[in-house]
PDB file of C-alpha atoms in Angstrom:
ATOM      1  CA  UNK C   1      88.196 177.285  96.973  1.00 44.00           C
ATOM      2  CA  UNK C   2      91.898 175.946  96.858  1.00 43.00           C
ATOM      3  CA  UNK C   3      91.653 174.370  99.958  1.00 41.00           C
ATOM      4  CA  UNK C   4      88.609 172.264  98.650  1.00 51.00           C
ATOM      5  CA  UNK C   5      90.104 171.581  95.463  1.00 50.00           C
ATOM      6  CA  UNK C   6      93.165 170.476  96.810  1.00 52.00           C
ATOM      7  CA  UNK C   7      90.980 168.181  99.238  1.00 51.00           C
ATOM      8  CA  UNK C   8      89.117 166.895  96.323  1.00 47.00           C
ATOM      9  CA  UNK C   9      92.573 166.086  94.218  1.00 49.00           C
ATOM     10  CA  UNK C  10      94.090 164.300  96.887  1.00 47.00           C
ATOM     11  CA  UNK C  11      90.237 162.382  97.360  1.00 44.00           C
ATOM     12  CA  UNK C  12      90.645 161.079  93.783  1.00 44.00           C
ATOM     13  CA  UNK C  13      93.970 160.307  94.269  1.00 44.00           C
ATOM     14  CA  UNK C  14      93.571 157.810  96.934  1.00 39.00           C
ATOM     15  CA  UNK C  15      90.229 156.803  95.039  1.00 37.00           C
ATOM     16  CA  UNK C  16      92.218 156.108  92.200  1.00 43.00           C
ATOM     17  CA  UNK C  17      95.203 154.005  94.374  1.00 42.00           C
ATOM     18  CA  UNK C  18      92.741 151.220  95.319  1.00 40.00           C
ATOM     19  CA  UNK C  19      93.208 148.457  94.762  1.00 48.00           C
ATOM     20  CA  UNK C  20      90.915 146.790  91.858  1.00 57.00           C
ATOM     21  CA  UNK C  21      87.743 145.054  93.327  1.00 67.00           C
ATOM     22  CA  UNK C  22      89.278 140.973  94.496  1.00 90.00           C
ATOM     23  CA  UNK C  23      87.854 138.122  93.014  1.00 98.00           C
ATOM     24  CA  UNK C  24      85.100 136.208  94.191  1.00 98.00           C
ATOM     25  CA  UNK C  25      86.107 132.506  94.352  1.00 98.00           C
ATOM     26  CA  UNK C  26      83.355 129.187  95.263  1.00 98.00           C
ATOM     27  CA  UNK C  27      84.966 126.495  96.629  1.00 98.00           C
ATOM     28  CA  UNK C  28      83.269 122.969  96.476  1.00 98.00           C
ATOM     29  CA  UNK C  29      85.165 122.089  99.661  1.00 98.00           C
ATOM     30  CA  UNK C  30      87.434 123.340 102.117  1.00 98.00           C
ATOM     31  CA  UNK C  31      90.239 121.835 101.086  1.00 98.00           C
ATOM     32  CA  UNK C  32      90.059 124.650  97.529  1.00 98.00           C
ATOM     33  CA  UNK C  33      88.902 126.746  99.682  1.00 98.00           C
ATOM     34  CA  UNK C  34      92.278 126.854 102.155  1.00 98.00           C
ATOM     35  CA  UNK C  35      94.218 126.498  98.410  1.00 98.00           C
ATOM     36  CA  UNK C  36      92.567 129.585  97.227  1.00 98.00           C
ATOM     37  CA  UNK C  37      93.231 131.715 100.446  1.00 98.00           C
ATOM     38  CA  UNK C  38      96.633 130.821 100.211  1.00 98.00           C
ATOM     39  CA  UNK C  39      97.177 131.685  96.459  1.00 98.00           C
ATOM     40  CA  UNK C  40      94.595 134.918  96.492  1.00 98.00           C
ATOM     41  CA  UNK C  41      94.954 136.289 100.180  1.00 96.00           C
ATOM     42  CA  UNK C  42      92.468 139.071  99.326  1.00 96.00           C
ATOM     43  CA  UNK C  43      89.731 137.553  97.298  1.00 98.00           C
ATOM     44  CA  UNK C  44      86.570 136.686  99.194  1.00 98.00           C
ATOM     45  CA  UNK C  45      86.906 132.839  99.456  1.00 98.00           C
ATOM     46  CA  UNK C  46      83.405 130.644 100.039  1.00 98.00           C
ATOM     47  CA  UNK C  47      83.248 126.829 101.009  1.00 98.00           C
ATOM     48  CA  UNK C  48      79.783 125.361 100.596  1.00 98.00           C
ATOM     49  CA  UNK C  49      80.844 122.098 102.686  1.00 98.00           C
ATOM     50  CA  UNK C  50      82.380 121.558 105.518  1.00 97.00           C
ATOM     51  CA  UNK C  51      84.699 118.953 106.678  1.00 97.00           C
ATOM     52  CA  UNK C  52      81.572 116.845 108.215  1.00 96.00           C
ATOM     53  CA  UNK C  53      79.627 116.198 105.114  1.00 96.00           C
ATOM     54  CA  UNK C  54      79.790 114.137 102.262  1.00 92.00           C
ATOM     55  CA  UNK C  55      80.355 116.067  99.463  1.00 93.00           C
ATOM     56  CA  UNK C  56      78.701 114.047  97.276  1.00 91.00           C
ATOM     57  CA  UNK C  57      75.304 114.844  98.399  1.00 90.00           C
ATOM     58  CA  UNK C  58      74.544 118.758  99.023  1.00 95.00           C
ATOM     59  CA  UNK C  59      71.617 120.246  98.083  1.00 94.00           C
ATOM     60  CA  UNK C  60      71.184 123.219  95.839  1.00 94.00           C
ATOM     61  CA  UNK C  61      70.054 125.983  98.035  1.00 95.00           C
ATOM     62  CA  UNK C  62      68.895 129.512  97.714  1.00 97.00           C
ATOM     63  CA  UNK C  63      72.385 130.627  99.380  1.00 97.00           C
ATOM     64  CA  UNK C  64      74.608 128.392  97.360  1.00 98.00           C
ATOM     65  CA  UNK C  65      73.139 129.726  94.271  1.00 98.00           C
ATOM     66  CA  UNK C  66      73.194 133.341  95.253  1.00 98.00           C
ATOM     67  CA  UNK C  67      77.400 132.530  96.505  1.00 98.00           C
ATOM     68  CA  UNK C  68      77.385 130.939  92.680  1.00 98.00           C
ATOM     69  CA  UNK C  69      75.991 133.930  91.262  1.00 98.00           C
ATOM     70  CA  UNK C  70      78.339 136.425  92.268  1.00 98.00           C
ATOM     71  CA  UNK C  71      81.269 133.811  91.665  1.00 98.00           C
ATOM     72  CA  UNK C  72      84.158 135.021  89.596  1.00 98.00           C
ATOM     73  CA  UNK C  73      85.788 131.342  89.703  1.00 98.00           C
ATOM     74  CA  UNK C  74      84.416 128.209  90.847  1.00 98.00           C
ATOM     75  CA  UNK C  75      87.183 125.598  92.533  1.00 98.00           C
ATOM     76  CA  UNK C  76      85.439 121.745  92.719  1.00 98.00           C
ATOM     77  CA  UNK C  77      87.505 118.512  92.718  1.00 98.00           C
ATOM     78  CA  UNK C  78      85.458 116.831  89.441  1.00 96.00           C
ATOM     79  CA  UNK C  79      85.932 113.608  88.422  1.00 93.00           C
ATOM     80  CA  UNK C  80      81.809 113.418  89.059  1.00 92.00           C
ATOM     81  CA  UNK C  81      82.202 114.245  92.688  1.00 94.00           C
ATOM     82  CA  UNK C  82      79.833 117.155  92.914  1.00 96.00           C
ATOM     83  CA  UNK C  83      78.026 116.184  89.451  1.00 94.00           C
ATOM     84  CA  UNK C  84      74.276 115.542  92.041  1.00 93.00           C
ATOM     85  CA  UNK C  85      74.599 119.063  92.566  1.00 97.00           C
ATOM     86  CA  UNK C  86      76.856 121.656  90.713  1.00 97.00           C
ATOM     87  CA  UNK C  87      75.090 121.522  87.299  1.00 97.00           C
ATOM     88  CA  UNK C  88      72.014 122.112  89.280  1.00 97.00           C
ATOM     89  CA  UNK C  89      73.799 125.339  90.847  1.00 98.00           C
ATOM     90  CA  UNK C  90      75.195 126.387  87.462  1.00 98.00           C
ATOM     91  CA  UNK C  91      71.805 126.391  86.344  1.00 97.00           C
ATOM     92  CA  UNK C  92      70.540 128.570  88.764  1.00 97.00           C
ATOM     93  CA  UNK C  93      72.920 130.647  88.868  1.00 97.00           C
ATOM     94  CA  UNK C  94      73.132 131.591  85.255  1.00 97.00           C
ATOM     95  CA  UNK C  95      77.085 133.171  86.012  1.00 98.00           C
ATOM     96  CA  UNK C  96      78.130 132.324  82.381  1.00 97.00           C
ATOM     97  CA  UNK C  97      81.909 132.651  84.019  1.00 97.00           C
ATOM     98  CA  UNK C  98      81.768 129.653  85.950  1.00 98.00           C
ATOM     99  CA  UNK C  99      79.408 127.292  83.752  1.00 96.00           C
ATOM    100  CA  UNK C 100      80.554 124.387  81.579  1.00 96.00           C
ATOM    101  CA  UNK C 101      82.999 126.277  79.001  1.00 95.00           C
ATOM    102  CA  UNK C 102      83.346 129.133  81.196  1.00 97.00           C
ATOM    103  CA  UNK C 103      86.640 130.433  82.280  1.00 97.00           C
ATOM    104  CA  UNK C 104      86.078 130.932  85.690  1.00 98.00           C
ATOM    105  CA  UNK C 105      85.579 126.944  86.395  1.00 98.00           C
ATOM    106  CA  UNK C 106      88.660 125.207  87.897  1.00 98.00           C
ATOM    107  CA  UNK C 107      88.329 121.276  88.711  1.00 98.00           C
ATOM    108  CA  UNK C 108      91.442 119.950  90.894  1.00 98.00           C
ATOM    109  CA  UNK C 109      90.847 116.910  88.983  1.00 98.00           C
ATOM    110  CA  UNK C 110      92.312 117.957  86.143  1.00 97.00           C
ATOM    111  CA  UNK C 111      95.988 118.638  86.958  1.00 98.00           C
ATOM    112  CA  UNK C 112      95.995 115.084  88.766  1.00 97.00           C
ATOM    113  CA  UNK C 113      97.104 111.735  87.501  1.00 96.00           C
ATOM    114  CA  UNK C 114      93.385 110.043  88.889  1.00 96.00           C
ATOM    115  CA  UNK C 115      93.146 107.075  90.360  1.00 95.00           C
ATOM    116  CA  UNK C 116      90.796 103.882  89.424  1.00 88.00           C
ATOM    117  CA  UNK C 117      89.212 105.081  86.288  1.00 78.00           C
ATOM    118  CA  UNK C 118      86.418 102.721  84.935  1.00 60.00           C
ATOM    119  CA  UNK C 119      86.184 102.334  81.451  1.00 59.00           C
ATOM    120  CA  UNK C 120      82.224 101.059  82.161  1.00 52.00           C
ATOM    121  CA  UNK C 121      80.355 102.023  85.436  1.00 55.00           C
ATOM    122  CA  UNK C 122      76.708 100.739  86.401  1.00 53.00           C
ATOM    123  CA  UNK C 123      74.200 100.984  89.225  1.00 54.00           C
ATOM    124  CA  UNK C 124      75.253  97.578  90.099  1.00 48.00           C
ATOM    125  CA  UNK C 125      78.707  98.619  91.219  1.00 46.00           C
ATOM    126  CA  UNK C 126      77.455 101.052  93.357  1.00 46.00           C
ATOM    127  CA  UNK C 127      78.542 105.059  93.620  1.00 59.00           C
ATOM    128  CA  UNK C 128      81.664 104.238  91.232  1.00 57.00           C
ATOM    129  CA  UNK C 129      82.967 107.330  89.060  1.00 56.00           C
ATOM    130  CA  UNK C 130      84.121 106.880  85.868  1.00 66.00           C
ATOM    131  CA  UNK C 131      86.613 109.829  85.865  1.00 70.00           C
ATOM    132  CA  UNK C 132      88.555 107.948  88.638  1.00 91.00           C
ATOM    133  CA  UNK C 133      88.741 108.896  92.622  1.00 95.00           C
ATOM    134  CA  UNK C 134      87.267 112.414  93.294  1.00 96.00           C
ATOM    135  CA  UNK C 135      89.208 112.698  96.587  1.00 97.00           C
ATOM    136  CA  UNK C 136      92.455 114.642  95.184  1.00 98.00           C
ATOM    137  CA  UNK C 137      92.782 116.581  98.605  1.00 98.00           C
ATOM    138  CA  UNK C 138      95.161 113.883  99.599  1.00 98.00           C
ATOM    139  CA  UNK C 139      96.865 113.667  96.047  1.00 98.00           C
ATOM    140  CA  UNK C 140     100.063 114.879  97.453  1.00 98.00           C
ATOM    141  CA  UNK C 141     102.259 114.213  94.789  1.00 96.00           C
ATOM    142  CA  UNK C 142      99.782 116.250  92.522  1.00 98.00           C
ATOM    143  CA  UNK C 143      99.301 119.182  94.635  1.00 98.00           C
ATOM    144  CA  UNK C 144     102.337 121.017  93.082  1.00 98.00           C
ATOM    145  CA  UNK C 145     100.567 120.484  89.852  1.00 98.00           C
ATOM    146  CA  UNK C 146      97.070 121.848  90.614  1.00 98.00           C
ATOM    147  CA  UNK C 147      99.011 124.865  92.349  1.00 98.00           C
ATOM    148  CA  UNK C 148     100.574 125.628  89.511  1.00 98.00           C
ATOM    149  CA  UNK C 149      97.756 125.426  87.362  1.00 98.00           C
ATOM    150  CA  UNK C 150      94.864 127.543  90.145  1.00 98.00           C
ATOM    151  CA  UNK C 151      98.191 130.368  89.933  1.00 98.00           C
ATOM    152  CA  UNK C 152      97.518 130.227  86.288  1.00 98.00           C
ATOM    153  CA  UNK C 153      93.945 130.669  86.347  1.00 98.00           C
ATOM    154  CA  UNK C 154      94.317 133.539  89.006  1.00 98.00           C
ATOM    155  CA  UNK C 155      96.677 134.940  86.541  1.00 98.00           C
ATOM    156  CA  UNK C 156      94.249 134.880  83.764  1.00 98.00           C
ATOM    157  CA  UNK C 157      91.132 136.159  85.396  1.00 98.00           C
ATOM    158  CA  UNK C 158      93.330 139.001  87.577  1.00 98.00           C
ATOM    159  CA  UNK C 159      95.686 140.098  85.537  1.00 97.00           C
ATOM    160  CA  UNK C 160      96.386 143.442  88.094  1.00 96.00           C
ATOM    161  CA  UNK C 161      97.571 140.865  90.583  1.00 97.00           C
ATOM    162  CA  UNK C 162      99.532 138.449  88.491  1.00 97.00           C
ATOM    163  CA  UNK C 163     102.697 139.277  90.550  1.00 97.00           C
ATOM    164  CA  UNK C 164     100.914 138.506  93.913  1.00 97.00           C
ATOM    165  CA  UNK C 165      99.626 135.128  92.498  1.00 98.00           C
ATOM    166  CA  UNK C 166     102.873 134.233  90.798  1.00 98.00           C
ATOM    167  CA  UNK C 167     104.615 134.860  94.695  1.00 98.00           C
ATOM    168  CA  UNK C 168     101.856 133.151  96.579  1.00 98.00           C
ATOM    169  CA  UNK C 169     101.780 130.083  94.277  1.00 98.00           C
ATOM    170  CA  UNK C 170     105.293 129.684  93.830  1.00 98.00           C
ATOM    171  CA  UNK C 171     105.936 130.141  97.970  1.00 98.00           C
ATOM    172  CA  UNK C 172     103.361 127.499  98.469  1.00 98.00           C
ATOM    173  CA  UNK C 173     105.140 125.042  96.290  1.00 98.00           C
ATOM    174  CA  UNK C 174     108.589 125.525  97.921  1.00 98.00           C
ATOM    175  CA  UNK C 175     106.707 124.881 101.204  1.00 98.00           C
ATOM    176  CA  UNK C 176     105.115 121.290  99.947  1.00 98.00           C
ATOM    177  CA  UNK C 177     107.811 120.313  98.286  1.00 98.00           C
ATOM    178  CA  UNK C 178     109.671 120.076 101.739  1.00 98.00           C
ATOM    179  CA  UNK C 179     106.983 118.878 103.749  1.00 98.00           C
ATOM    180  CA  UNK C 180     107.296 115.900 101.195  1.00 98.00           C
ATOM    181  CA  UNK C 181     110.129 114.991 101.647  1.00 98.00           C
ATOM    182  CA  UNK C 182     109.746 115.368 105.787  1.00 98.00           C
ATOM    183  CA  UNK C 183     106.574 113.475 105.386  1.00 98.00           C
ATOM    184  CA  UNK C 184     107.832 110.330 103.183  1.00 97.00           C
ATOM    185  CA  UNK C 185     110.674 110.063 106.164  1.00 97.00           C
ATOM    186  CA  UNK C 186     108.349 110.162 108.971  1.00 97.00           C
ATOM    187  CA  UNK C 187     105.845 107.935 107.677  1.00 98.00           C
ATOM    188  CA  UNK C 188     108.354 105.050 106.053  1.00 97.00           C
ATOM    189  CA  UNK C 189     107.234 102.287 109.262  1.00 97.00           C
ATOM    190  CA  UNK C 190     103.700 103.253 107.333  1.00 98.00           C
ATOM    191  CA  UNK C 191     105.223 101.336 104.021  1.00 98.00           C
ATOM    192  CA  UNK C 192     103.324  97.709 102.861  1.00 98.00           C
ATOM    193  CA  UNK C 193     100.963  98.366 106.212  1.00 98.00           C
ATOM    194  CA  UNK C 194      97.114  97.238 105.182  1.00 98.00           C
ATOM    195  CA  UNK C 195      94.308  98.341 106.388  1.00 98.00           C
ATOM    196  CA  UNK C 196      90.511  98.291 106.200  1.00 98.00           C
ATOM    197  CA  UNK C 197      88.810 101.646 104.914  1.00 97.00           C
ATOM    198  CA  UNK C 198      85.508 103.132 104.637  1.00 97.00           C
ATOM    199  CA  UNK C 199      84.935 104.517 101.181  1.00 93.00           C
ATOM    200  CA  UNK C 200      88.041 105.161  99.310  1.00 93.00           C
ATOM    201  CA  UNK C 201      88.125 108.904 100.779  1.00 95.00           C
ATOM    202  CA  UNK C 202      92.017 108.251 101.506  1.00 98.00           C
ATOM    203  CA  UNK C 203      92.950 106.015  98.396  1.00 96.00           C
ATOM    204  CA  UNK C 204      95.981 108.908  97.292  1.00 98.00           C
ATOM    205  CA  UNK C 205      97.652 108.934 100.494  1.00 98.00           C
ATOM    206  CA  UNK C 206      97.387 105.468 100.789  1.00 98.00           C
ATOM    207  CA  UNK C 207      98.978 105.055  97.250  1.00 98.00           C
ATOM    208  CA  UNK C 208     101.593 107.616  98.489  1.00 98.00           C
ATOM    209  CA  UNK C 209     102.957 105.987 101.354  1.00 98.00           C
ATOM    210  CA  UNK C 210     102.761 102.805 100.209  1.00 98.00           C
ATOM    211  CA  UNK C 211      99.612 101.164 102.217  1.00 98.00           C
ATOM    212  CA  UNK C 212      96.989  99.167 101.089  1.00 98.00           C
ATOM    213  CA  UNK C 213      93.483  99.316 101.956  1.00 97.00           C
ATOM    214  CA  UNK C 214      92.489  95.526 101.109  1.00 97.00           C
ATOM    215  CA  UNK C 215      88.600  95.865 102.238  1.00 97.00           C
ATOM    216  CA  UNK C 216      85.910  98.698 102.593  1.00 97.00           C
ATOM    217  CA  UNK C 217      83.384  98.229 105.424  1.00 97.00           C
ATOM    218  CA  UNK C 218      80.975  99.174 102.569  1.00 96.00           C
ATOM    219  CA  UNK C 219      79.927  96.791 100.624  1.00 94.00           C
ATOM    220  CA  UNK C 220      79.513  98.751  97.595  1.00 90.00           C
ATOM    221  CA  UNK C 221      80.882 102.649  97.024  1.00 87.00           C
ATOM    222  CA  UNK C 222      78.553 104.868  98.510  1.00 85.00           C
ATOM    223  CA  UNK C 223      76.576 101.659 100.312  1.00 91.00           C
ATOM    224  CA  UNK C 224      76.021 101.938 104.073  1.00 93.00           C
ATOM    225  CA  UNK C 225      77.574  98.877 105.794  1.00 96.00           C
ATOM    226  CA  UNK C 226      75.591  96.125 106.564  1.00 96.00           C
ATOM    227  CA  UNK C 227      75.418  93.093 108.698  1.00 96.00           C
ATOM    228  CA  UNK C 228      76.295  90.467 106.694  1.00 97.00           C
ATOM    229  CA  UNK C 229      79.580  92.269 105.018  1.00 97.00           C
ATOM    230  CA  UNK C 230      80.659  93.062 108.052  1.00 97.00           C
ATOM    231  CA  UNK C 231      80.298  89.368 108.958  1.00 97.00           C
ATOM    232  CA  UNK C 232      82.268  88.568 106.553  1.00 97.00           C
ATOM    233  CA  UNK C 233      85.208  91.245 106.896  1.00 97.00           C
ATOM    234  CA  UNK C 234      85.016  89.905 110.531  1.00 97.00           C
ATOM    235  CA  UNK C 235      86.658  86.631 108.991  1.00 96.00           C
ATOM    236  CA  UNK C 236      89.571  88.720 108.110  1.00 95.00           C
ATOM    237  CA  UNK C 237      93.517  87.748 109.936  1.00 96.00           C
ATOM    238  CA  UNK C 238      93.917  90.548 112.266  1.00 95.00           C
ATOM    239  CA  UNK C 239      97.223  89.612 112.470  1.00 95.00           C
ATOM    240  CA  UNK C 240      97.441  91.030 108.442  1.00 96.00           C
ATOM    241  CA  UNK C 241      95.860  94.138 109.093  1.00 97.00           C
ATOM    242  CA  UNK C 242      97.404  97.717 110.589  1.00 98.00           C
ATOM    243  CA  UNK C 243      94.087  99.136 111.424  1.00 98.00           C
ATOM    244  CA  UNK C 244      90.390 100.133 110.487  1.00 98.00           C
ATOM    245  CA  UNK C 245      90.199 103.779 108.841  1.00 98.00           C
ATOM    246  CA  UNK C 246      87.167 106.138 108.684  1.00 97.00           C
ATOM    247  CA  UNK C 247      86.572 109.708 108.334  1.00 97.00           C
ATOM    248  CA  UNK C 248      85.379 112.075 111.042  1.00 93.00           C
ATOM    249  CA  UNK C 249      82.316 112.587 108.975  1.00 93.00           C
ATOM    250  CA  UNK C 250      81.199 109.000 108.759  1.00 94.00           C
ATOM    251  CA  UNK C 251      79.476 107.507 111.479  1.00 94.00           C
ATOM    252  CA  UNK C 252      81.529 105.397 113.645  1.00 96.00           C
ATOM    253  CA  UNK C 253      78.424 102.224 114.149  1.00 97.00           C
ATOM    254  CA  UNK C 254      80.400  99.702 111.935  1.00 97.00           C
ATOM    255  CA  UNK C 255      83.845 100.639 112.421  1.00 97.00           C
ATOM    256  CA  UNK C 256      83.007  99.875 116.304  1.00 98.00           C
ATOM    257  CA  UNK C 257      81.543  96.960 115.508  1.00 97.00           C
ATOM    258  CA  UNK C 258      84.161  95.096 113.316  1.00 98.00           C
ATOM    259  CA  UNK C 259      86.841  96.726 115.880  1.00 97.00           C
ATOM    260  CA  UNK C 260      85.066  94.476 118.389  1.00 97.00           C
ATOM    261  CA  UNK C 261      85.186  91.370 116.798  1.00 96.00           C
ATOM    262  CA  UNK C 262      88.543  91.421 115.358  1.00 97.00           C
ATOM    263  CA  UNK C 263      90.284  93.620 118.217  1.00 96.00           C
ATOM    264  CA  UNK C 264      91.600  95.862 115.371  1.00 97.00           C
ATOM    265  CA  UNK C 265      92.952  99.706 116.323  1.00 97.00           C
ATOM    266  CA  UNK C 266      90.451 102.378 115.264  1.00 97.00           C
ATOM    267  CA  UNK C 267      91.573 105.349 113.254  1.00 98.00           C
ATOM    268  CA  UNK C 268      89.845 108.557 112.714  1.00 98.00           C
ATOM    269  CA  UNK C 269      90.896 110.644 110.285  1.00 98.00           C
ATOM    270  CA  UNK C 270      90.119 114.251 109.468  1.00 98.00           C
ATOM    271  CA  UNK C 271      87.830 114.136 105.368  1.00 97.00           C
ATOM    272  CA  UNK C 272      89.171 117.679 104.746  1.00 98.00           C
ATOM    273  CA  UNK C 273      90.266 120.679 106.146  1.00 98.00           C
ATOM    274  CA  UNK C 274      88.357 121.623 109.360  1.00 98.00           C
ATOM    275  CA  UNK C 275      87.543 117.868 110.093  1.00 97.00           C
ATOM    276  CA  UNK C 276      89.893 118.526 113.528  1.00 97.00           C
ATOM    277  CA  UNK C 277      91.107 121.056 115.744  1.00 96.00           C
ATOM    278  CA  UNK C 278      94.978 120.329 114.388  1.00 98.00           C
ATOM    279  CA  UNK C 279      93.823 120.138 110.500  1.00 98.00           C
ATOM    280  CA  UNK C 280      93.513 124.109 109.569  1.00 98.00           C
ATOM    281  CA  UNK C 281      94.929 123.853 105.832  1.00 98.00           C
ATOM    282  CA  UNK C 282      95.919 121.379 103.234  1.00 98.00           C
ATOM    283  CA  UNK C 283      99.242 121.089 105.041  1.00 98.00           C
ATOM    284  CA  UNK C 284      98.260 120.217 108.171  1.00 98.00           C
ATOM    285  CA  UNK C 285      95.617 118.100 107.177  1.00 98.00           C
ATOM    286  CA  UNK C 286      98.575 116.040 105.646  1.00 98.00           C
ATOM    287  CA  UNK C 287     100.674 116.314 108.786  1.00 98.00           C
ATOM    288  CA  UNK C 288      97.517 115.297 110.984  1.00 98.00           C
ATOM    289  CA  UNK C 289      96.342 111.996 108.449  1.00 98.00           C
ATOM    290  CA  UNK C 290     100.398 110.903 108.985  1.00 98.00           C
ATOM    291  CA  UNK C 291     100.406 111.865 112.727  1.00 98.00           C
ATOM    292  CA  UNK C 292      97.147 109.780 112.977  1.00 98.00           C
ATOM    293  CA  UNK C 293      97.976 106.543 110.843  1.00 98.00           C
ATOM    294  CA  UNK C 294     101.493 106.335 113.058  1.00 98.00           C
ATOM    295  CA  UNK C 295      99.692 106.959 116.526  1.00 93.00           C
ATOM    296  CA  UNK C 296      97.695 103.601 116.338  1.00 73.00           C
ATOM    297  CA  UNK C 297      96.158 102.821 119.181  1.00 52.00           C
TER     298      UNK C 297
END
C-alpha cells in the first residue's frame, strides 16, 4: 500500500510540474507565423498561406475555420489585406478571443508607420487599401516595433510564460538590430537604383534602401498586366532602370515579355517566408531580397 501511494504521489507530482497547455496561435502568413515561432517556441503555430499565394484572395475553408476555432491569438498583417476573407473566418469560427474587439487578434499593421495611405479609395483605382501597404513583412525598420508589441500580447494572454516571451522577444531584437546595420552596408550600391515592380509587394524595402520602383507592370493594383501597358512601359530608358522585380508567386508571362523588349535584368524575389530554398525566416528572407537585388543578372 506504501509502495502504491508513494507511486501515486510522485504521479501527481510530475502531473502537477507540466507545463500549462501552449497557446494556439493563426498566422495569416508565414512571415507571423516564423515571428511567432521565434517569440513562443512551444505554442502550436499555423500558417494558412504559403509563400506562393496571394494573400489577398484565400478562401474560407472548413480547415481554416476549424484552425480559427481553436485559435488562442490570431497574427494577420491588416491594413485590409486579408479583409476578402478573415471576417468571413471570424464568423465561422465564433472564437470570441480572436474576433473584432477580442484580445487574442494581433495585426502587424499596427505597430508600423504604413505606407501610401489614401484618404479616398474607389473601384476605379483598382485593389488600393485605404489603411496604406499591407506588405509589412519587409517593414524592416518596424520589425523591432511589432516584436515588441507580439512579446506584449504573448505576455498578456500567457502570463506563466512571460519570462520566456520577454527572453525570446528581446533576443530577437538584438539579432535585427545588427542585421540592420550589416544589411544597410551591404546593400548601399542599391541606393537611388529604380526599378520596375509588380504590385507594390516590396514597397518597404524599397523605401529602406533607398530604391524607387517608378512603374508597376500592372496597370492598376491587383490588375493582371496587359498588352497595351506593357506597350507602353516598353517605351521606358533602359538605361534609367536597375531591373524588373516580381515575386516568386506571380507568374513570370509579362515580366518575360517587357525583359525582352527592353533587355532589362529579371529579378525574382521570394513574397514571404518559404518563397525559396535560402528564405526560412523573416531574417533570411531579408538577407535573400538584398542578396537578390545585388546579384542582377
Amino acid at each position: 500500500m506504501l509502495f502504491n501511494l508513494t507511486r501515486l504521489t510522485g504521479w501527481l507530482l510530475a502531473l502537477l510540474s507540466l507545463p500549462a497547455h501552449a497557446l494556439t496561435i493563426f498566422a495569416c502568413q508565414p512571415d507571423w507565423a516564423s515571428l511567432a515561432k521565434v517569440h513562443a517556441p512551444e505554442a502550436e503555430v499555423f500558417s494558412a498561406t504559403t509563400a506562393f499565394q496571394d494573400p489577398h484572395f484565400i478562401q474560407a475553408r472548413p480547415s481554416l475555420i476549424n484552425k480559427m476555432h481553436q485559435a488562442d491569438l490570431v497574427i494577420c498583417s491588416g491594413a485590409e489585406l486579408e479583409v476578402g476573407w478573415l471576417p468571413e473566418l471570424q464568423r465561422q469560427s465564433r472564437n470570441a478571443k480572436v474576433s473584432p474587439g477580442g484580445e487574442g487578434l494581433f495585426f502587424t499593421t499596427d505597430y508600423v508607420a504604413v505606407l501610401d495611405k489614401h484618404d479616398h479609395v474607389d473601384r476605379s483605382m483598382g485593389d488600393v487599401h485605404a489603411g496604406g501597404n499591407p506588405h509589412v513583412q519587409f517593414a524592416v525598420a518596424d520589425m523591432i516595433n511589432i516584436s515588441q508589441a507580439l512579446s506584449e500580447k504573448l505576455q498578456q494572454l500567457d502570463p506563466k510564460r512571460a519570462a520566456q516571451y520577454l527572453q525570446a522577444g528581446e533576443a530577437f531584437r538584438q539579432r535585427w538590430a545588427a542585421k540592420m546595420l550589416i544589411w544597410k552596408n551591404k546593400a548601399l550600391s542599391l541606393k537611388g537604383k529604380k526599378v520596375v515592380g509588380y504590385h507594390a509587394t516590396y514597397r518597404y524595402l524599397f523605401a529602406w534602401l533607398g530604391m524607387t520602383q517608378v512603374a508597376d507592370l500592372e496597370p492598376k493594383p491587383g490588375v493582371s498586366p496587359t498588352t497595351a501597358h506593357l506597350t507602353q512601359l516598353a517605351k521606358l530608358d533602359p538605361g534609367n532602370i536597375y531591373a524588373i522585380v516580381y515575386a516568386s508567386h506571380q507568374n513570370s508571362q509579362a515580366a518575360k515579355w517587357l525583359a525582352g523588349r527592353t533587355q532589362l535584368p529579371m529579378i525574382v524575389l521570394a513574397q514571404s517566408v518559404g518563397g525559396n530554398e535560402q528564405s526560412y525566416d523573416l531574417i533570411t528572407l531579408i538577407d535573400n531580397s538584398i542578396n537578390l537585388l545585388l546579384a542582377k543578372h
